[in-house]
Short mmCIF file of C-alpha atoms in Angstrom, two decimals:
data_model
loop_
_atom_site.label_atom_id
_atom_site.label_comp_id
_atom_site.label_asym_id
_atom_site.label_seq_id
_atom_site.Cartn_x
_atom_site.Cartn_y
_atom_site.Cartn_z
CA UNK A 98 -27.35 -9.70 13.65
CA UNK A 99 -23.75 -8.87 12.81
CA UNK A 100 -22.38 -11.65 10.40
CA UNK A 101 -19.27 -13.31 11.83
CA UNK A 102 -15.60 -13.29 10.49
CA UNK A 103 -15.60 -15.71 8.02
CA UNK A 104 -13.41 -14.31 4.65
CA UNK A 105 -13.87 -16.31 1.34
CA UNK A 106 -11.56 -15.75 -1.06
CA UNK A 107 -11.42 -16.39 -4.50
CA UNK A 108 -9.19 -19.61 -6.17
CA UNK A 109 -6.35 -18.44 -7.79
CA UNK A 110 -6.69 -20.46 -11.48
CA UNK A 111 -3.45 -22.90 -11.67
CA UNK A 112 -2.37 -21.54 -15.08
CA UNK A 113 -2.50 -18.34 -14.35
CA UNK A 114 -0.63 -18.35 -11.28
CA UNK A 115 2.02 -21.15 -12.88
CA UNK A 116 2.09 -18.40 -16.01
CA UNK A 117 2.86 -15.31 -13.51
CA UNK A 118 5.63 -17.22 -11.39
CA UNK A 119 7.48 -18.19 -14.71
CA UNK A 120 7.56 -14.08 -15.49
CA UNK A 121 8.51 -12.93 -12.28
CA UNK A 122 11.07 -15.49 -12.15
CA UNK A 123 12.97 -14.89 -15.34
CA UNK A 124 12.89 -10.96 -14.19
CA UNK A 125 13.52 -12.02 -10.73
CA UNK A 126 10.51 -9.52 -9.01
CA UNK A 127 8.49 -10.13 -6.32
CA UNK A 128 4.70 -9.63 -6.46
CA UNK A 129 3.69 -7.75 -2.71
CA UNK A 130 0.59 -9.79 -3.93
CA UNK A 131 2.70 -13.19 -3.91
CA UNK A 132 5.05 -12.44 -0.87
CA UNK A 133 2.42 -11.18 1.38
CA UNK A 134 0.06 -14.46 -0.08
CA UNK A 135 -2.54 -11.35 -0.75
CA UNK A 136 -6.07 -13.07 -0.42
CA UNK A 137 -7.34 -11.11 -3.03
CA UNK A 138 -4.74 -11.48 -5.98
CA UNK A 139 -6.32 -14.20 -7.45
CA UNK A 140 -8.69 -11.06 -8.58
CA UNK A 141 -6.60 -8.51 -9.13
CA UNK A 142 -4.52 -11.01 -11.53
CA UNK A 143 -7.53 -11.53 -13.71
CA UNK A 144 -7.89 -7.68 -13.58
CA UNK A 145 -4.19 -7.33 -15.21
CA UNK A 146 -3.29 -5.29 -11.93
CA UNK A 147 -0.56 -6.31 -9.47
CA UNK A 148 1.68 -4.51 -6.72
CA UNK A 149 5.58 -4.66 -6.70
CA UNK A 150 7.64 -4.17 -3.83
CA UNK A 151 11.40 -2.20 -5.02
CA UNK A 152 14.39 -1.73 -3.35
CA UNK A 153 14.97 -5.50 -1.93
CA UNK A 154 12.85 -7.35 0.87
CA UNK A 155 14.67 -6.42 3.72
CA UNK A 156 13.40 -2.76 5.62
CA UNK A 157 15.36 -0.55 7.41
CA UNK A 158 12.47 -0.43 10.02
CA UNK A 159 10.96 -2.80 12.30
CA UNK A 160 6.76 -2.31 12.32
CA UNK A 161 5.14 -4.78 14.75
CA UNK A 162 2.38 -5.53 12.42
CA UNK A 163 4.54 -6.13 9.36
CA UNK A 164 6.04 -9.43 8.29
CA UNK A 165 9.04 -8.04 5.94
CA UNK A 166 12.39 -8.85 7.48
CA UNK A 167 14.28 -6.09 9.52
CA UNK A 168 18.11 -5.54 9.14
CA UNK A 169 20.77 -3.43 7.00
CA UNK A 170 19.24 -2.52 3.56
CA UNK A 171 20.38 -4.05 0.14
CA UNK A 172 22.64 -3.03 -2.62
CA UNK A 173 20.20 -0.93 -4.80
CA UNK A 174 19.76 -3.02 -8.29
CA UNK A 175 20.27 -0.82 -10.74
CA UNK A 176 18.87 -2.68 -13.39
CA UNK A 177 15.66 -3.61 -11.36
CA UNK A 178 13.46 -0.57 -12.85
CA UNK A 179 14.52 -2.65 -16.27
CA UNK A 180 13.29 -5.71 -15.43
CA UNK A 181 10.18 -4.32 -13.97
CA UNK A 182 9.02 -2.78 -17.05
CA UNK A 183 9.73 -6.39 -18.83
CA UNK A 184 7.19 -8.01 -16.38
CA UNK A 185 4.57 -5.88 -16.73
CA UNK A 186 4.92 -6.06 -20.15
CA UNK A 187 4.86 -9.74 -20.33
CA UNK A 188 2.33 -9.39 -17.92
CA UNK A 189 -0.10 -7.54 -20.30
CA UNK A 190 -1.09 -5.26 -16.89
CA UNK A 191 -2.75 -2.31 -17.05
CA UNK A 192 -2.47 -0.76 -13.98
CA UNK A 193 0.29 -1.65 -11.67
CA UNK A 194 0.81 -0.17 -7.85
CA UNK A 195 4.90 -0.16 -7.00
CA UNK A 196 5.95 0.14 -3.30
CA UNK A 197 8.91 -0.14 -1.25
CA UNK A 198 10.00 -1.76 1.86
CA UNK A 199 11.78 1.94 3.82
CA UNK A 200 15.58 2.70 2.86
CA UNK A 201 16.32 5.00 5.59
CA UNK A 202 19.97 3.92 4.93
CA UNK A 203 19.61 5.72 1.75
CA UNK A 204 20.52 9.80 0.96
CA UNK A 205 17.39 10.14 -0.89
CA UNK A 206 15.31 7.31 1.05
CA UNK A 207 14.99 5.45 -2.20
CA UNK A 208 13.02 8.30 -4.44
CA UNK A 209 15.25 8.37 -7.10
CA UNK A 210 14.71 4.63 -7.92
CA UNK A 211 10.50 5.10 -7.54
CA UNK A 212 11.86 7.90 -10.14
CA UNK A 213 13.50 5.36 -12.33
CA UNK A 214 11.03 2.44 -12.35
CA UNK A 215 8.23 4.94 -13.52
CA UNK A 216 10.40 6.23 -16.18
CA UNK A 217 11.10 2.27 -17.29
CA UNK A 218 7.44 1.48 -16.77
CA UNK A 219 5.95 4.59 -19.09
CA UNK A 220 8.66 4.15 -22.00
CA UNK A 221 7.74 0.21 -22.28
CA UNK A 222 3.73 1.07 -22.44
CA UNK A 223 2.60 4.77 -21.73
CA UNK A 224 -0.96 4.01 -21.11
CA UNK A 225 0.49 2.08 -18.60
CA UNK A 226 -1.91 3.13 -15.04
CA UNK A 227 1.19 3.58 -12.15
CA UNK A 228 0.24 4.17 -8.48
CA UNK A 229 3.16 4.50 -6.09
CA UNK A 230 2.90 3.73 -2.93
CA UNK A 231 5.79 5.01 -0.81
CA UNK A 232 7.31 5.40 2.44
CA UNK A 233 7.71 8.44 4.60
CA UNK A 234 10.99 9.38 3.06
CA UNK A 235 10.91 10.82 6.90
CA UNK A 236 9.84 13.64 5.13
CA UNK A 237 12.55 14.38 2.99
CA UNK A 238 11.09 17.27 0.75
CA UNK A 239 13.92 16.44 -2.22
CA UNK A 240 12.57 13.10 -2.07
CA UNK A 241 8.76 13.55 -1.67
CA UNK A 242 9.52 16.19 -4.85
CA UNK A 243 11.20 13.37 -7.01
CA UNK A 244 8.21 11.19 -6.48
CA UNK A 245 5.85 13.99 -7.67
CA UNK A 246 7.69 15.38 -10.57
CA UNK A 247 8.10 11.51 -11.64
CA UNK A 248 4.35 12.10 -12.48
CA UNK A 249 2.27 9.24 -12.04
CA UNK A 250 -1.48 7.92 -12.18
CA UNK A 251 -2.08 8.02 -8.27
CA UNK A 252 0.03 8.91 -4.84
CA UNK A 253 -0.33 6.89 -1.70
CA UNK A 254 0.80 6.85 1.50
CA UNK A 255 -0.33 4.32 4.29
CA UNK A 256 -1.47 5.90 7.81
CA UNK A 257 -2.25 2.39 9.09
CA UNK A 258 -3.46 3.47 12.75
CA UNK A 259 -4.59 5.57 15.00
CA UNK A 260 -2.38 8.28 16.60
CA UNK A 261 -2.37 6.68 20.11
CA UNK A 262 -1.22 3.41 18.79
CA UNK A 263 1.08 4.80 16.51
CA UNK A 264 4.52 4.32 18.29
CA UNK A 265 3.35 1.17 19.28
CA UNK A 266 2.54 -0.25 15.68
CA UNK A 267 4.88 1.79 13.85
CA UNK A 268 7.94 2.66 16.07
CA UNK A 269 10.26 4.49 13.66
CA UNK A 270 7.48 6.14 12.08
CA UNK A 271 5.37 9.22 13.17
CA UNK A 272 1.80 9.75 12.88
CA UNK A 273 2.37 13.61 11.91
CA UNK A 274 4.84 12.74 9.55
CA UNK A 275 3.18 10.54 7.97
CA UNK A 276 -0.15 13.25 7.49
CA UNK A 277 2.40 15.76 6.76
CA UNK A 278 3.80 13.85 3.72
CA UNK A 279 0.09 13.02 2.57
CA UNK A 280 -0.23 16.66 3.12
CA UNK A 281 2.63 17.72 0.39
CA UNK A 282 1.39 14.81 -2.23
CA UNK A 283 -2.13 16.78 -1.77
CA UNK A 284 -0.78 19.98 -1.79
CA UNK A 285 1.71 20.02 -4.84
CA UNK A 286 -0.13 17.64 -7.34
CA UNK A 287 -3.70 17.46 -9.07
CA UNK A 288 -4.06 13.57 -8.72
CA UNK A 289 -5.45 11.79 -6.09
CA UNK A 290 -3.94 10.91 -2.85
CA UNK A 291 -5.29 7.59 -1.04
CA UNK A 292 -4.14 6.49 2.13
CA UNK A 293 -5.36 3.16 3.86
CA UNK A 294 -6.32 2.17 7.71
CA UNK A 295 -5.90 -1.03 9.62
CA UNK A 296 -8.09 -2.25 12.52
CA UNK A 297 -8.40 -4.65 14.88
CA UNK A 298 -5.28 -3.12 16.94
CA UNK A 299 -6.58 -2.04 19.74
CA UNK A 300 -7.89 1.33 18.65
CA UNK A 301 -11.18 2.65 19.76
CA UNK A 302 -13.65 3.79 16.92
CA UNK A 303 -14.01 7.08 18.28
CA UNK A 304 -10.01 7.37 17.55
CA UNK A 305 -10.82 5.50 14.09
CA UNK A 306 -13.28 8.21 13.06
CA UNK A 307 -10.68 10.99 14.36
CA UNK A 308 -7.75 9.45 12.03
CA UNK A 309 -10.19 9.97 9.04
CA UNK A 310 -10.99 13.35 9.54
CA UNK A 311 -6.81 13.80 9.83
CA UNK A 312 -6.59 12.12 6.40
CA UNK A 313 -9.29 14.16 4.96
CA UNK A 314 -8.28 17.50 6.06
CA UNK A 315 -4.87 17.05 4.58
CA UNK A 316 -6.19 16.58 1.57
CA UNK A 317 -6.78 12.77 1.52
CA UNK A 318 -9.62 11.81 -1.10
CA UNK A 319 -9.39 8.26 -1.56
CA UNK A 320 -9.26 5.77 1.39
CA UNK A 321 -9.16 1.72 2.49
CA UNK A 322 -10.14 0.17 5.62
CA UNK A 323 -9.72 -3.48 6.08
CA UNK A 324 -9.03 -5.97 9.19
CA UNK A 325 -5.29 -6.50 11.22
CA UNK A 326 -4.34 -10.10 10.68
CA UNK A 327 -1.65 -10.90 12.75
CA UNK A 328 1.47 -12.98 10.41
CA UNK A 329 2.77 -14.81 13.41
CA UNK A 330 2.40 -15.43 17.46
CA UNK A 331 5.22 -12.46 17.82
CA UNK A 332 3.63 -9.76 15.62
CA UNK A 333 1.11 -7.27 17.18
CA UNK A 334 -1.81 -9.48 18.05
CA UNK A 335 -5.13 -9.18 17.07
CA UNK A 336 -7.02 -7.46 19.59
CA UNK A 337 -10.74 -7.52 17.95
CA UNK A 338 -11.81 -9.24 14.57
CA UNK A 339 -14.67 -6.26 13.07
CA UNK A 340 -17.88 -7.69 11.78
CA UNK A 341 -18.62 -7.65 8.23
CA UNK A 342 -21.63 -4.93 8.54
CA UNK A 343 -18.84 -2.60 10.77
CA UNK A 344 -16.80 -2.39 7.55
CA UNK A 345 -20.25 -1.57 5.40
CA UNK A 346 -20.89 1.12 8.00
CA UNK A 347 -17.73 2.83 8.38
CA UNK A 348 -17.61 2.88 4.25
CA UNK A 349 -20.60 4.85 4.13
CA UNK A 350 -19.30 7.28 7.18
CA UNK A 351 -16.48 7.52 5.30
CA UNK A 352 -18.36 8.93 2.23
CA UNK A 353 -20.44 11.05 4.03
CA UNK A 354 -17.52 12.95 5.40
CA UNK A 355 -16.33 13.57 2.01
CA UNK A 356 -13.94 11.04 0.84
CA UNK A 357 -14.40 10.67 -2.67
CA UNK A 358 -13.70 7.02 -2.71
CA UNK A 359 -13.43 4.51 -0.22
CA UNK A 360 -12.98 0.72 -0.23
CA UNK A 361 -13.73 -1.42 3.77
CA UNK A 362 -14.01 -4.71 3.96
CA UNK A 363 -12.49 -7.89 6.04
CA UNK A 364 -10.02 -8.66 3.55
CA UNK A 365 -9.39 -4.84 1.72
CA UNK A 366 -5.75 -3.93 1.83
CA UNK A 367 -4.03 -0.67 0.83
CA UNK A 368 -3.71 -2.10 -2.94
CA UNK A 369 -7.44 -4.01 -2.65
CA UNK A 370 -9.37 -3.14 -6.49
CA UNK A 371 -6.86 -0.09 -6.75
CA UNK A 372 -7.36 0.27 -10.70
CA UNK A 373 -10.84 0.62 -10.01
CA UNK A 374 -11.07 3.12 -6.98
CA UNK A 375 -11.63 6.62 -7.62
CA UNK A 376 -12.94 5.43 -11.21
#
């Protein structure tokens, strides 16, 4: 019998979270863990890992399944990348994941700054662990280069759905773009790519299984799957909630296609345990 949809998630411990707020105030950063109120940070605190959104909180594109405001992109903060390598130091992390909301309003859709933390980040503490996770950069090859040559621990790039839903879910993005870019991480870089899957939108799992053999033969090794929840009554609704034992099964599918690592559960997102995937 399939066990129902009930996610328990771990206490965050008061001091730590009081301790992390003072940081990331006094640097004035956002956590993606904090903003998104991640159900798994509580963990990934005590793991001395955390994700950072760059480049401001407001996106140049409008996702239906994403809760980051839409509108005109902000001033680049040039002293940002600075700050950022303060509060991970202060943070004592050890691996840190950096992402961006997208800067399409931007020559070089942001790169240049991904560029710039990294640099920050590896001259504060160079055994520092750094996974980027960008955007598209609409498949700028200038920019996708920047990001590569800024060398660090792991490349990402989230798919999120199937190609039929695509334009739906992500309406200024592209489903072939979006494997193309995976493609050039893959292609022009020895460490691994990971890319990461939502369901619960409406796709079939015939179409689930078909987006995973997309992601693999572009070179794809590392991979999360974890359920849609929907942030409020006008996002993208939920239109099925996956049984635990689905995500246990389509982990093991996953695997014996020939991704190298894999992560699928209820609450897994993109970032879910990423110091420890592909270990």
């Amino acid at each position: 019998m399939s066990q129902i949809f009930k996610p328990k998630v771990k206490a965050l411990n008061p001091k730590l979270a009081l301790d992390i707020q003072k940081i990331l105030q006094k640097q004035n950063l956002t956590t993606v863990c904090e903003a998104a109120a991640c159900p798994n940070r509580a963990e990934c605190y005590a793991r001395q890992s955390a994700t950072f959104m760059i480049l401001g909180q407001t996106c140049t594109r409008a996702c239906t399944f994403c809760n980051v405001a839409t509108g005109r992109g902000e001033a680049v903060d040039v002293d940002e990348a600075k700050r950022l390598a303060a509060a991970v130091f202060d943070l004592q992390l050890k691996y840190v994941v950096i992402t961006s909301v997208d800067r399409d309003d931007l020559s070089d859709y942001g790169a240049g700054h991904f560029r710039d933390c990294v640099k920050a980040l590896k001259a504060k503490n160079p055994a520092l662990k750094i996974e980027l996770l960008t955007p598209d950069f609409r498949f700028h090859i200038p920019s996708l280069d920047t990001i590569i040559k800024s060398d660090p621990y792991k490349l990402a790039h989230n798919q999120e759905t199937v190609e039929r839903l695509s334009k739906e879910v992500r309406v200024q993005s592209d489903y072939g773009r979006s494997l193309k870019v995976l493609e050039y991480y893959a292609t022009h870089d020895t460490m691994a790519v990971k890319s990461s899957l939502m369901v619960g939108l409406g796709e079939r799992e015939s179409e689930l299984r078909d987006t995973m053999q997309d992601l693999l033969d572009v070179g794809v090794s590392e991979l999360t799957i974890g359920q849609y929840l929907q942030p409020t009554p006008k996002h993208h609704r939920v239109v099925k909630y996956y049984p635990v034992d689905f995500f246990e099964a389509i982990k093991a599918e996953a695997y014996a296609m020939g991704f190298k690592a894999v992560a699928s559960g209820v609450l897994v997102r993109s970032s879910y345990f990423a110091e420890e995937l592909g270990r």
